[in-house]
mmCIF file of C-alpha atoms in Angstrom:
data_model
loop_
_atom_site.group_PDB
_atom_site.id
_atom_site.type_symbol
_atom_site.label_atom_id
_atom_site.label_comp_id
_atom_site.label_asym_id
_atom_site.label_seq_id
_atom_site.Cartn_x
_atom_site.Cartn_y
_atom_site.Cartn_z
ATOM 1 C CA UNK A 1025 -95.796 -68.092 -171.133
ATOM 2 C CA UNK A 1026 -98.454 -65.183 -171.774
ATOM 3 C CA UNK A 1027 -97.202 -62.216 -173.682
ATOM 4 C CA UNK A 1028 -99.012 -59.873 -171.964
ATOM 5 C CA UNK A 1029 -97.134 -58.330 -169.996
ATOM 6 C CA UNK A 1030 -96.744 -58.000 -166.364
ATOM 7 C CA UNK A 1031 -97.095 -55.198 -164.659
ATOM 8 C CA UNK A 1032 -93.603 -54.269 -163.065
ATOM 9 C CA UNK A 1033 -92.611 -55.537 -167.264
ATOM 10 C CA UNK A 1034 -94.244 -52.756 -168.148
ATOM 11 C CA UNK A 1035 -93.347 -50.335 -165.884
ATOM 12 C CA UNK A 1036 -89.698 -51.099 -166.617
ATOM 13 C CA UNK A 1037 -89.956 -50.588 -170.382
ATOM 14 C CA UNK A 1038 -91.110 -47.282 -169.717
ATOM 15 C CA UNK A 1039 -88.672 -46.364 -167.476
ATOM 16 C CA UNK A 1040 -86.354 -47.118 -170.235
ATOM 17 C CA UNK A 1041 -88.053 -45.016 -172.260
ATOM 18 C CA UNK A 1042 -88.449 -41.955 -169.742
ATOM 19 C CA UNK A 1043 -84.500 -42.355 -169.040
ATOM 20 C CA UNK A 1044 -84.075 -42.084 -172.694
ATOM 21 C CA UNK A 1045 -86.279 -39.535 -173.059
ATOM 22 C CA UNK A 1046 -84.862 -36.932 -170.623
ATOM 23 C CA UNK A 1047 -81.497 -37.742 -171.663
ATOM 24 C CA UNK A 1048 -82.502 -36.909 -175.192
ATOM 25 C CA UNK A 1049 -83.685 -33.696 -173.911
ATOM 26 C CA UNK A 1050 -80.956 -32.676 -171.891
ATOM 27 C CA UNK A 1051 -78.299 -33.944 -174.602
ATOM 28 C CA UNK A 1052 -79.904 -31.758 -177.337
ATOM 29 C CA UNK A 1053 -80.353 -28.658 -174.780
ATOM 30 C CA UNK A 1054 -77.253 -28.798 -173.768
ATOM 31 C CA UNK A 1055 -75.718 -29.032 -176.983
ATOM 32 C CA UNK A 1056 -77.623 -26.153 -178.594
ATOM 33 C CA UNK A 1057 -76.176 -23.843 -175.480
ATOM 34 C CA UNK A 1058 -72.489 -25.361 -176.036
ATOM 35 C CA UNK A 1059 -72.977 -24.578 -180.002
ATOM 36 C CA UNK A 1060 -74.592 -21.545 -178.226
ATOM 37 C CA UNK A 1061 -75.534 -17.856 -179.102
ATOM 38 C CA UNK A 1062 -74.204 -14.991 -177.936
ATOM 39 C CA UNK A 1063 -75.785 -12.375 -175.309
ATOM 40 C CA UNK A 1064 -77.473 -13.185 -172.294
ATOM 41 C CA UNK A 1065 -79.374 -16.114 -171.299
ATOM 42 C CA UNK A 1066 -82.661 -13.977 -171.024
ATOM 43 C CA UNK A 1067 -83.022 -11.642 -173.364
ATOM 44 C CA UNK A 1068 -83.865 -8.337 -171.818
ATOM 45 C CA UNK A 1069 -87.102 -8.168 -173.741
ATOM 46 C CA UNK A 1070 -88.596 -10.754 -171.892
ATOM 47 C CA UNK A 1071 -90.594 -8.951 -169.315
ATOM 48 C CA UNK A 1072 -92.459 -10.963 -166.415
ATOM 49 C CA UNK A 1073 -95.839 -10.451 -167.226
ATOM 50 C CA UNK A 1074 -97.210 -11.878 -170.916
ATOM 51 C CA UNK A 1075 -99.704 -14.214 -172.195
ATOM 52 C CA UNK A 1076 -97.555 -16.356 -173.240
ATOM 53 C CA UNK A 1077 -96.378 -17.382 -169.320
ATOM 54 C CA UNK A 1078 -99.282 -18.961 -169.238
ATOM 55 C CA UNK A 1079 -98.408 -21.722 -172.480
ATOM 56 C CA UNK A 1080 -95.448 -22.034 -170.321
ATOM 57 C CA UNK A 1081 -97.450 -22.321 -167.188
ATOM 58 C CA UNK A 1082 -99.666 -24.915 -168.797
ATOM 59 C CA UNK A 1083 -96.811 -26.835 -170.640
ATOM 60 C CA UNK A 1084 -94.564 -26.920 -166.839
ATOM 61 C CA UNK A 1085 -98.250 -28.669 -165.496
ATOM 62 C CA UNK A 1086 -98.416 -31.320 -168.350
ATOM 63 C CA UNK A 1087 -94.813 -32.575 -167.374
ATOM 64 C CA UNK A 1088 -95.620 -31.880 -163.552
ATOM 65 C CA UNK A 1089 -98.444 -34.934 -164.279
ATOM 66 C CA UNK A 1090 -96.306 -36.693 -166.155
ATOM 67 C CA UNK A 1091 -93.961 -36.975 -163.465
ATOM 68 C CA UNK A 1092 -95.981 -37.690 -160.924
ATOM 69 C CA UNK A 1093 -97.437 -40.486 -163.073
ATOM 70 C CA UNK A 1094 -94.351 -41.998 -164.030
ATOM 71 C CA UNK A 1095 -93.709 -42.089 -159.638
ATOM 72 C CA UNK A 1096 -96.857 -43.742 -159.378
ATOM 73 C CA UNK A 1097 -96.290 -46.458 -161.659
ATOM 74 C CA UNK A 1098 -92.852 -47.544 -159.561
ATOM 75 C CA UNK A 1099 -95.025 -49.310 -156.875
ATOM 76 C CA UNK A 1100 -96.677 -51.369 -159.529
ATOM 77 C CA UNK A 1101 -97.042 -55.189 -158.691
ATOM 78 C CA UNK A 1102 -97.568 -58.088 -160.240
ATOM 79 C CA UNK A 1103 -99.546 -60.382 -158.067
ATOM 80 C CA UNK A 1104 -103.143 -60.935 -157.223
ATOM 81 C CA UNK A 1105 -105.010 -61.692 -154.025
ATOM 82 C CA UNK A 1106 -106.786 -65.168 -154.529
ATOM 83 C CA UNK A 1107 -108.390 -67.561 -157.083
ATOM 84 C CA UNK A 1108 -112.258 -68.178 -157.429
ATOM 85 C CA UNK A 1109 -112.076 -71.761 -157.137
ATOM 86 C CA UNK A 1110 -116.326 -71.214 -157.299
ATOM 87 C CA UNK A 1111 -117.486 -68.051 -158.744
ATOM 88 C CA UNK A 1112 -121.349 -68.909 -159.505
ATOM 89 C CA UNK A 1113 -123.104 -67.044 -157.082
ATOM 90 C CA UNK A 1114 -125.774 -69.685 -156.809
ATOM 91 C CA UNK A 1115 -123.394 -72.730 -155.780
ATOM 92 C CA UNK A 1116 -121.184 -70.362 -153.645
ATOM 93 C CA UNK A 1117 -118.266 -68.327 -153.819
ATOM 94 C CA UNK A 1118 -114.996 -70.219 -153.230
ATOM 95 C CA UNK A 1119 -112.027 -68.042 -152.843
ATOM 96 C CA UNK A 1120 -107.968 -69.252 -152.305
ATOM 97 C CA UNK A 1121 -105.411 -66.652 -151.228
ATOM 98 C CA UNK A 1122 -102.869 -66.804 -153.784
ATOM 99 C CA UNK A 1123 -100.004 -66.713 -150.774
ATOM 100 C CA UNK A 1124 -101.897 -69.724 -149.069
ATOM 101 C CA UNK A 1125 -101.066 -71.539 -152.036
ATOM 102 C CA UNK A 1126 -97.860 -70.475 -152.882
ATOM 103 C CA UNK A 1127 -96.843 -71.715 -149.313
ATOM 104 C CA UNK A 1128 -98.056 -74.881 -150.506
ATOM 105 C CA UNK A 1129 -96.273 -74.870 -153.403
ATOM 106 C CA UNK A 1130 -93.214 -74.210 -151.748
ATOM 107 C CA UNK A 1131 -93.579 -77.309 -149.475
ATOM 108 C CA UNK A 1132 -94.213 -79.177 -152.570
ATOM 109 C CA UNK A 1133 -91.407 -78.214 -154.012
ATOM 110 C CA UNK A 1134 -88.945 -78.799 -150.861
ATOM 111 C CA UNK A 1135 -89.946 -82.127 -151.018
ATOM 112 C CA UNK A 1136 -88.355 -82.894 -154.053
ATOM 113 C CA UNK A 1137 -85.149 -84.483 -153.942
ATOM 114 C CA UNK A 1138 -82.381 -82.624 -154.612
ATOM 115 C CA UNK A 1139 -84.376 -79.192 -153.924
ATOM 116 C CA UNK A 1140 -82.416 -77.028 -151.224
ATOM 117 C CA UNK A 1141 -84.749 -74.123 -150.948
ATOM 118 C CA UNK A 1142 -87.670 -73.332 -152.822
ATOM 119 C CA UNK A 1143 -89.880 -70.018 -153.065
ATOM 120 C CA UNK A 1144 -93.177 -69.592 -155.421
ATOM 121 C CA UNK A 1145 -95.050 -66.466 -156.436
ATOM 122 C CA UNK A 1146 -98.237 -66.043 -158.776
ATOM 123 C CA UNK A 1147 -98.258 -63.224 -161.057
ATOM 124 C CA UNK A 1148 -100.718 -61.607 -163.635
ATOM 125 C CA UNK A 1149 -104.309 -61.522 -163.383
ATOM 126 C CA UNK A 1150 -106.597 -64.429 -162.249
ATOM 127 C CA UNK A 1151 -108.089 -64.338 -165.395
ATOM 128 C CA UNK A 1152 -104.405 -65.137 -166.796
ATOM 129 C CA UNK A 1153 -102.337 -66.263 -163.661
ATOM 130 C CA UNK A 1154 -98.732 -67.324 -164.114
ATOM 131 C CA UNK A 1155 -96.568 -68.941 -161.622
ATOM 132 C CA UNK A 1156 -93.165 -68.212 -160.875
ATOM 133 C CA UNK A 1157 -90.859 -70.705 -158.886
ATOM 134 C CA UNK A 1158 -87.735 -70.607 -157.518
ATOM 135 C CA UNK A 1159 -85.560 -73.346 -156.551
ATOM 136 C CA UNK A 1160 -81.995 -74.146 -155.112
ATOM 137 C CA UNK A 1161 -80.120 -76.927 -156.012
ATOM 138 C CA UNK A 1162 -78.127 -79.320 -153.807
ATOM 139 C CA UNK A 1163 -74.757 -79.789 -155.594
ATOM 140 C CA UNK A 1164 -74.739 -82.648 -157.672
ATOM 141 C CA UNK A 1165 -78.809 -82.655 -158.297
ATOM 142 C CA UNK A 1166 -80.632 -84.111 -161.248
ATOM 143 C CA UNK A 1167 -82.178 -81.530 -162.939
ATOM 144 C CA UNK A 1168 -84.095 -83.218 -165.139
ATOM 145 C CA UNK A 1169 -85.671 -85.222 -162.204
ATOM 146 C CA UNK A 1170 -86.495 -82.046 -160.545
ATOM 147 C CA UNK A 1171 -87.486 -80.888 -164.039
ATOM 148 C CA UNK A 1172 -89.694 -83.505 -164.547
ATOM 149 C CA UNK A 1173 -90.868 -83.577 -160.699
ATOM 150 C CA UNK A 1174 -92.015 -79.714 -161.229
ATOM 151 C CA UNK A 1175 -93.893 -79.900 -164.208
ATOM 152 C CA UNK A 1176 -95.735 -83.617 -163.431
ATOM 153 C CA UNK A 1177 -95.827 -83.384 -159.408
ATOM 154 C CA UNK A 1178 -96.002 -79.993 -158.042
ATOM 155 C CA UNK A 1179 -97.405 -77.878 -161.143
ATOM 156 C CA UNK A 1180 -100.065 -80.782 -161.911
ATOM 157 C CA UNK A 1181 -101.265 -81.041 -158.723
ATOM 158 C CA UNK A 1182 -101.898 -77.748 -158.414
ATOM 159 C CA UNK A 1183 -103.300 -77.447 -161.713
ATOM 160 C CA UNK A 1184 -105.916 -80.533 -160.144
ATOM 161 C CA UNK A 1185 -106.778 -78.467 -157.206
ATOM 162 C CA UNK A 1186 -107.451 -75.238 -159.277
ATOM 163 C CA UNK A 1187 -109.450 -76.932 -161.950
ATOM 164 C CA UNK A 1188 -106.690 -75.398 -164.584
ATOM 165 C CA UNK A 1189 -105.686 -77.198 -167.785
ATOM 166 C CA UNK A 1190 -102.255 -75.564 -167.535
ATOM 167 C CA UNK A 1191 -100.737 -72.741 -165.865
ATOM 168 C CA UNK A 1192 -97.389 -70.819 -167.397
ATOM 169 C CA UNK A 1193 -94.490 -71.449 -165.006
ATOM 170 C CA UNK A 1194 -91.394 -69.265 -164.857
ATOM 171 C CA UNK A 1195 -88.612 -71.689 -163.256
ATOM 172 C CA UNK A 1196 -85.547 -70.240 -161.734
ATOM 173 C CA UNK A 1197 -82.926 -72.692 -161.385
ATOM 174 C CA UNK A 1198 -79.873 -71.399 -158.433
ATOM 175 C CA UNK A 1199 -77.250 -74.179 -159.463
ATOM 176 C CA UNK A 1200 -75.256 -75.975 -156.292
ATOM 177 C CA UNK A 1201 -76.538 -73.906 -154.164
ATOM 178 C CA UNK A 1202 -75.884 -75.802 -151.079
ATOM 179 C CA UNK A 1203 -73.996 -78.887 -150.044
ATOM 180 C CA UNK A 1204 -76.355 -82.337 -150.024
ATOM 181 C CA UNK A 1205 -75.926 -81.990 -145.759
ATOM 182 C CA UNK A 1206 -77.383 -78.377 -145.886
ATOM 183 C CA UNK A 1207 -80.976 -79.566 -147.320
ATOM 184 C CA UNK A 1208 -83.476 -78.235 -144.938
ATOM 185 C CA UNK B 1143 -90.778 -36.724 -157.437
ATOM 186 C CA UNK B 1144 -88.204 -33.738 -157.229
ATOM 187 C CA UNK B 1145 -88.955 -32.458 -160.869
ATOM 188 C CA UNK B 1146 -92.596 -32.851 -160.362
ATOM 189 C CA UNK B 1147 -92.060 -30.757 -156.792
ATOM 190 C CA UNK B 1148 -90.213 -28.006 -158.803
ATOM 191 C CA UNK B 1149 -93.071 -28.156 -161.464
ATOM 192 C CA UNK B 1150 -95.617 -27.189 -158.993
ATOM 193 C CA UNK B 1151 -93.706 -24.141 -157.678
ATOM 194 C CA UNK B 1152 -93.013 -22.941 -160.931
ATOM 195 C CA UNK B 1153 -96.957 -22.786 -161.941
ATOM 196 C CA UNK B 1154 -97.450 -21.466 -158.959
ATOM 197 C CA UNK B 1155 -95.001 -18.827 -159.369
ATOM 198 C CA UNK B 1156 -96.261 -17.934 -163.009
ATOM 199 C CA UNK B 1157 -99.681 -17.879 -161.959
ATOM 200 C CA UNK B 1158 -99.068 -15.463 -158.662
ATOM 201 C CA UNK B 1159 -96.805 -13.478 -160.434
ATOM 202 C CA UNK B 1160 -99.563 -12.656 -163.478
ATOM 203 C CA UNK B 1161 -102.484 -12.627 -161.106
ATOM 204 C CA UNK B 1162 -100.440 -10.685 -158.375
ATOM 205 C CA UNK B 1163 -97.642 -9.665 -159.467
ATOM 206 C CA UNK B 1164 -95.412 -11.117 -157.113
ATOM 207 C CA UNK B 1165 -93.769 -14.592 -156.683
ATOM 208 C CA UNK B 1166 -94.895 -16.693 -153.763
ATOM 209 C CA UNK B 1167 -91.556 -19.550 -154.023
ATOM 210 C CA UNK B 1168 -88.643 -18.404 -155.928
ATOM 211 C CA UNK B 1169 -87.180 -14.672 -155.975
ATOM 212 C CA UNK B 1170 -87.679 -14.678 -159.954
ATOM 213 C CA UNK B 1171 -86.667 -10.932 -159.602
ATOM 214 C CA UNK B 1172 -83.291 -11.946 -158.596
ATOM 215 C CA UNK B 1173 -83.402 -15.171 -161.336
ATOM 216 C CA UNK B 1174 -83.862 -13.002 -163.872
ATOM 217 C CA UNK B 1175 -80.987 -10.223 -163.322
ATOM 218 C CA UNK B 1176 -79.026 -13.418 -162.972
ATOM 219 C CA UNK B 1177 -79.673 -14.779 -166.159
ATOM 220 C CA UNK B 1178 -79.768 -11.111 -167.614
ATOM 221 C CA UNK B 1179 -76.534 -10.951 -166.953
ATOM 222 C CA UNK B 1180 -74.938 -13.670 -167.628
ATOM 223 C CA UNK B 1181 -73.970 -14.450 -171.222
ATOM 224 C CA UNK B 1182 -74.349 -18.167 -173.065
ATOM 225 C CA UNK B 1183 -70.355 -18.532 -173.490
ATOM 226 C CA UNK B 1184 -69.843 -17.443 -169.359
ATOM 227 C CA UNK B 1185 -67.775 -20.213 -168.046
ATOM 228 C CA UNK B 1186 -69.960 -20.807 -165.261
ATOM 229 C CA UNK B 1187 -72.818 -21.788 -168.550
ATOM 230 C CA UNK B 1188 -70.546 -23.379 -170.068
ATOM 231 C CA UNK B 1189 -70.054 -25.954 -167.419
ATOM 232 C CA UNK B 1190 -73.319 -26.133 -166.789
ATOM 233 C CA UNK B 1191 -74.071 -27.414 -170.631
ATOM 234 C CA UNK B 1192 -71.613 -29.800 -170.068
ATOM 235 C CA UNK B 1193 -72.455 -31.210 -166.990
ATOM 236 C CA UNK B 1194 -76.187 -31.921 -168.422
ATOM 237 C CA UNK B 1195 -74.511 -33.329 -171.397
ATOM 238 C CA UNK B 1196 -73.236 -35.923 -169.197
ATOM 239 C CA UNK B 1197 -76.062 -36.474 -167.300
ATOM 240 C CA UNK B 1198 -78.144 -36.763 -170.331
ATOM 241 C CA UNK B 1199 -75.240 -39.297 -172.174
ATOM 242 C CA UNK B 1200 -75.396 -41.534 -169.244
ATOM 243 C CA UNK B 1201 -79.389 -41.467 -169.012
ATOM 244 C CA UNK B 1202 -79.380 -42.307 -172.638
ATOM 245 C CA UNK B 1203 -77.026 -45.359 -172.101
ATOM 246 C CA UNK B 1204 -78.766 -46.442 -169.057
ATOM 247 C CA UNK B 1205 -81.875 -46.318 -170.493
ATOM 248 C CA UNK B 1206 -80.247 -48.449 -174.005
ATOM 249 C CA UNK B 1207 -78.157 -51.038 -172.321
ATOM 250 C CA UNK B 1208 -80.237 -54.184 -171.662
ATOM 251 C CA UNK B 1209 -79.791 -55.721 -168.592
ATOM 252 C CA UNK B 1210 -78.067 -59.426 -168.747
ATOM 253 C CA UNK B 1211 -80.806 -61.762 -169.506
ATOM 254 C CA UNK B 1212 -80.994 -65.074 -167.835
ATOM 255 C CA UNK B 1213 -79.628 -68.787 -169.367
ATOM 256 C CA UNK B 1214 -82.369 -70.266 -170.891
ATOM 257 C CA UNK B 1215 -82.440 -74.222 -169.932
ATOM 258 C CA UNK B 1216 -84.306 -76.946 -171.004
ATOM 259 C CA UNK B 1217 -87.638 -76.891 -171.038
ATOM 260 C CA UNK B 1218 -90.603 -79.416 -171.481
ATOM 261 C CA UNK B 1219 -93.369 -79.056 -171.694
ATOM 262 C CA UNK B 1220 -93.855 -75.819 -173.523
ATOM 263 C CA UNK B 1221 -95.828 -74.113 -170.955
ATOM 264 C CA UNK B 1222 -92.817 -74.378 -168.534
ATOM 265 C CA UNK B 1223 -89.647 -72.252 -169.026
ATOM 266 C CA UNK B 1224 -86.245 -73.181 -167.065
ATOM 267 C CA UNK B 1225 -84.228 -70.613 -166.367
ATOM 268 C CA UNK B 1226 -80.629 -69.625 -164.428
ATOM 269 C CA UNK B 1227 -78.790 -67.064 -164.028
ATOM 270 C CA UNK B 1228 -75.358 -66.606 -165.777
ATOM 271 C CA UNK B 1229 -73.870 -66.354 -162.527
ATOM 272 C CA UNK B 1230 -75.196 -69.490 -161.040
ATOM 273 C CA UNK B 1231 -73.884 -70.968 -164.818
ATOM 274 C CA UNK B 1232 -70.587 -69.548 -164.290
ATOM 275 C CA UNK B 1233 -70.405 -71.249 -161.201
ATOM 276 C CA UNK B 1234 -71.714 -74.365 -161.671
ATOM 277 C CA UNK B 1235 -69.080 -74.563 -164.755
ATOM 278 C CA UNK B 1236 -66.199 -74.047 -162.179
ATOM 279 C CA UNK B 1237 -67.415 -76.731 -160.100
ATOM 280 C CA UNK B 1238 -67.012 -79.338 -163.102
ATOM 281 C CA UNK B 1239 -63.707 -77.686 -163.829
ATOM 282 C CA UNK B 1240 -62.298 -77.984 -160.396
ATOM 283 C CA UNK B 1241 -63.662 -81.539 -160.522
ATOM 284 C CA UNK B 1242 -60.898 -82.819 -162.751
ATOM 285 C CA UNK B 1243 -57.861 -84.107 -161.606
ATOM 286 C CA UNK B 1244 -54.913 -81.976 -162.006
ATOM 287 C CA UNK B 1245 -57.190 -78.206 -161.829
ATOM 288 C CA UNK B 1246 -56.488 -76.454 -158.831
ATOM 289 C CA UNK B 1247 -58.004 -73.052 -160.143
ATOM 290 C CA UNK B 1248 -61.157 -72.734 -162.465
ATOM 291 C CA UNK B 1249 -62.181 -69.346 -163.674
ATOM 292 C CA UNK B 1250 -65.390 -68.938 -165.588
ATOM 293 C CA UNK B 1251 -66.281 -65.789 -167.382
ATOM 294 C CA UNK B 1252 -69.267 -65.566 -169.577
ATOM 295 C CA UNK B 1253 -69.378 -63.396 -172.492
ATOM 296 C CA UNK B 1254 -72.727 -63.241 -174.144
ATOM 297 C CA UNK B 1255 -73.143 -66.714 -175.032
ATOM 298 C CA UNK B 1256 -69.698 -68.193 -174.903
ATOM 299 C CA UNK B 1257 -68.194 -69.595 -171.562
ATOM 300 C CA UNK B 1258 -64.774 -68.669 -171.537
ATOM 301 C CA UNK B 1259 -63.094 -71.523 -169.129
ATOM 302 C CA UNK B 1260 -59.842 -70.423 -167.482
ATOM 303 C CA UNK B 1261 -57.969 -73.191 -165.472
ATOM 304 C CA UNK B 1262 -54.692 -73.247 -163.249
ATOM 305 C CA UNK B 1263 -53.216 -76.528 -162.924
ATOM 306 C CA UNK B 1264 -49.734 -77.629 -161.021
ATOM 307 C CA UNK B 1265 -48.912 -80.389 -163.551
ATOM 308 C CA UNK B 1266 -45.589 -80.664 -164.955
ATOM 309 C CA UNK B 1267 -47.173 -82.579 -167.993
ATOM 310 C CA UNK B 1268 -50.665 -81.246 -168.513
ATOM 311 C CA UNK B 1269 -51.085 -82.798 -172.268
ATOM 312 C CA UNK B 1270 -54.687 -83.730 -171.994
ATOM 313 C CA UNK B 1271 -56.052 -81.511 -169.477
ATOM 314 C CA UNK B 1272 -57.688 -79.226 -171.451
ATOM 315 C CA UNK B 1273 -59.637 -81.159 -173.248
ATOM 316 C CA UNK B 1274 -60.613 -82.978 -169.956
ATOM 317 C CA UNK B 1275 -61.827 -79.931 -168.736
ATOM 318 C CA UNK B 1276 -63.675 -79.518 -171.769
ATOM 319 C CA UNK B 1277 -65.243 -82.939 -171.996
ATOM 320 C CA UNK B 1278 -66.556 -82.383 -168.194
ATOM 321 C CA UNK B 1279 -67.675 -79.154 -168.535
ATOM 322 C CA UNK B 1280 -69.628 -79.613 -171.516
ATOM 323 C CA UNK B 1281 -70.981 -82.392 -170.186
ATOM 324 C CA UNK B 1282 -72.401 -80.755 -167.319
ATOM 325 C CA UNK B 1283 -74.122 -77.673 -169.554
ATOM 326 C CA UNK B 1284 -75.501 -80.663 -171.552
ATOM 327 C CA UNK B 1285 -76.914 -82.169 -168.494
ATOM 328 C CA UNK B 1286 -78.272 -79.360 -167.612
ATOM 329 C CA UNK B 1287 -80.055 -78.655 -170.923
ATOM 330 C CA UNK B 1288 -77.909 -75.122 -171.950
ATOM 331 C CA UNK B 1289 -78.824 -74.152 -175.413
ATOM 332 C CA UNK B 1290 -76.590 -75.200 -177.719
ATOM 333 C CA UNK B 1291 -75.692 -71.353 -179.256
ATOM 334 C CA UNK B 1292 -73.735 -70.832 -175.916
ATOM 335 C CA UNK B 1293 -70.330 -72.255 -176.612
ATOM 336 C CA UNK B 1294 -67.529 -73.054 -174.237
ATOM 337 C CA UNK B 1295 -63.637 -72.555 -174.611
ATOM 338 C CA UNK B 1296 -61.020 -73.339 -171.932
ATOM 339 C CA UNK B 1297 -57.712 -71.908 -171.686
ATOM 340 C CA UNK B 1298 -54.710 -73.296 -169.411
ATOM 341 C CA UNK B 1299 -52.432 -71.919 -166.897
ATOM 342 C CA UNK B 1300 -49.550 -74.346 -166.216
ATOM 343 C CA UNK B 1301 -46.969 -72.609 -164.486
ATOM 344 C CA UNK B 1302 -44.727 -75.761 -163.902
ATOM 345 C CA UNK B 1303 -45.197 -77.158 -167.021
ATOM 346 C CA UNK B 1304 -42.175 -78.498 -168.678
ATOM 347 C CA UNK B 1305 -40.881 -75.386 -171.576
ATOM 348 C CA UNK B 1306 -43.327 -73.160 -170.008
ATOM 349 C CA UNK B 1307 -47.387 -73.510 -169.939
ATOM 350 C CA UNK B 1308 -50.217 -71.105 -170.842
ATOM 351 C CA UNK B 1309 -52.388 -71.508 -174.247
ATOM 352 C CA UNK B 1310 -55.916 -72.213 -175.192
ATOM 353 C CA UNK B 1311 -56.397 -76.010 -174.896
ATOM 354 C CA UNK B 1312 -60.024 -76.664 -176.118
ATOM 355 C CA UNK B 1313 -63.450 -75.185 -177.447
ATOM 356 C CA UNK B 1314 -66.337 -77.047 -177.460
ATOM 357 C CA UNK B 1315 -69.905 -77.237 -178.294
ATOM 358 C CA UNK B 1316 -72.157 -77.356 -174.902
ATOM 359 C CA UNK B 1317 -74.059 -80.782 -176.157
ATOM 360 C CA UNK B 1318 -70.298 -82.362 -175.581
ATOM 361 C CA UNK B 1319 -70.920 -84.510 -178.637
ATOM 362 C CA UNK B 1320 -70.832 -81.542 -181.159
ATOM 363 C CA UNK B 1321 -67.632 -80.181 -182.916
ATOM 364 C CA UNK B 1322 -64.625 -80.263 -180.637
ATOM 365 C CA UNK B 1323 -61.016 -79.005 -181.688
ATOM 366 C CA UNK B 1324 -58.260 -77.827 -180.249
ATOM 367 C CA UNK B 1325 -57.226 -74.335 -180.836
ATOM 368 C CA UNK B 1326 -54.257 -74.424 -179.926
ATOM 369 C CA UNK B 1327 -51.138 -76.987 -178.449
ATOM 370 C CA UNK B 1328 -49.937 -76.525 -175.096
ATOM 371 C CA UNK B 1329 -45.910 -75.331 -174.905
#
């Protein structure tokens, strides 16, 4: 699997980071006013008017922009619209919606025995396309056939279509999820 | 969203006040007899400080703890990665557990990488069980291609077991060929 990572990856590490970040702040703040000085909060020669309102002014825009960046980045995704099957101008463009196949991957994949429900997604770039796959077992399924079936059936057939040597595939196995009489 | 909001009326309220010498959002007038007057140790600061101390403790933690990662399975080739997740494990487990004859109960709990295996059984003599649970759970994470650093232990709950019934009964290795032993003997 690529290690470049994904979008909504990389908006999660830094919202790990930003959470750490402002707690870091407000644990050091607040300990400095616990540990605190004496006399009032504002000093009373702090007057309203000063140059130096304006280094806070600027410094209160920087995090305003940082802010509104870091609420930006939450609507981050990871997919992409469709693969250039032909990309030479000359011959013809040739373009697949990504979701056109992924329904077609999903058939694929309810097809297999022992598959309950299925669902299929690509992610990263279409330069660098992944493909993430969900499945639900029946109780009592071969995994390794299903295993086997993904990788040699489903992935390689798709890999035929898109003129890929391989593709990266994320599979996420739900375990017994329904009863052999439940398969739709 | 909110603190970038309160960002923008602040700058504006620096900038209006220098260029005009008023505010145009907050009453900083009245802000600034407030904070004037009241003193660092004031109870009402004091609180305050504490309160962001726990904010800022918990965003720290939040921000540290790793979520629960997913149950690697399996894979082949190496461009395909298997995955579960540890609840679907835990479950699957207490299927194989309930499976043998003599559990009525199975209770899975998984710590990190070890499967901790709780079973109930009505048995009067459960010599054996454990173990049985063991053998067919193990089997099953084999099957199923767990790594082999997630390890498996069962206790026993035999409440009408002759002289009494709860102990540990078995650990195990999730290949189910790799070293077994008991931990400890049923009462």
């Amino acid at each position: 699997v690529s290690r470049r990572r994904l979008p909504t990856e990389r908006t999660a590490l830094g919202n790990r980071i930003g959470l750490v970040l402002v707690g870091l702040v407000l644990v050091v703040a607040s300990s400095a006013a616990l540990a605190g000085p004496s006399g009032p909060i504002l000093p009373r020669q702090v007057g309203a008017l000063g140059a130096w309102w304006w280094a806070v002014a600027g410094g209160v825009a920087v995090l305003t922009l940082v802010c509104l960046r870091w609420a930006l980045v939450q609507g981050r995704r990871d997919g992409f619209a469709a693969f250039a099957v032909e990309d030479d101008p000359r011959r013809g463009l040739t373009r697949v919606p990504t979701h056109v196949l992924a329904q077609a991957v999903e058939e694929d994949l309810r097809s297999i025995p022992g598959v309950a429900k299925a669902s299929a997604a690509f992610v990263g770039w279409p330069s660098e396309p992944q493909l993430r796959l969900s499945v639900g077992l029946e109780e009592g399924a071969d995994l390794d056939a299903v295993r086997a079936e993904v990788a040699a059936g489903v992935v390689g057939r798709l890999c035929q279509a898109l003129e890929l040597e391989a593709i990266p595939v994320l599979l996420g196995v739900q375990l017994d999820a329904a009863h052999p009489s439940a398969r739709r | 969203v909110l603190l970038a909001a309160l960002g923008v009326t602040v700058v504006l309220d620096v900038v209006s006040v220098q260029v005009a010498g008023h505010a145009l959002v907050w009453p900083y007038r009245a802000l600034a007899a407030d904070l004037r007057s009241t003193s660092w140790h004031a109870g009402i600061t004091r609180l305050a400080a504490l309160g962001a101390l726990v904010v800022g403790l918990l965003l720290v933690g939040a921000g540290v703890h790793l979520p629960h990662r997913s149950v690697p399975l399996r894979s082949e080739p190496p461009w395909l990665a298997v995955v579960t997740t540890r609840r679907s494990l835990r479950r699957a487990a207490a299927r194989s557990a309930l499976g043998v004859d003599g559990v009525d109960d199975a209770r899975v709990e998984l710590h990190h990488r070890r499967l901790e295996v709780r079973v109930r059984t009505p048995l009067r003599d459960p010599a054996g069980l454990g173990e049985a649970v063991a053998e067919a759970v193990g089997q099953r994470l084999a099957a199923l291609g767990v790594d082999e650093r997630y390890s498996l232990r069962v206790s026993l709950q035999a409440p009408f077991a002759v002289g009494g019934g709860r102990g540990r009964a078995g650990s195990i290795g999730p290949g189910g060929d790799q070293a077994r032993e008991t931990r400890g003997a049923l009462q």
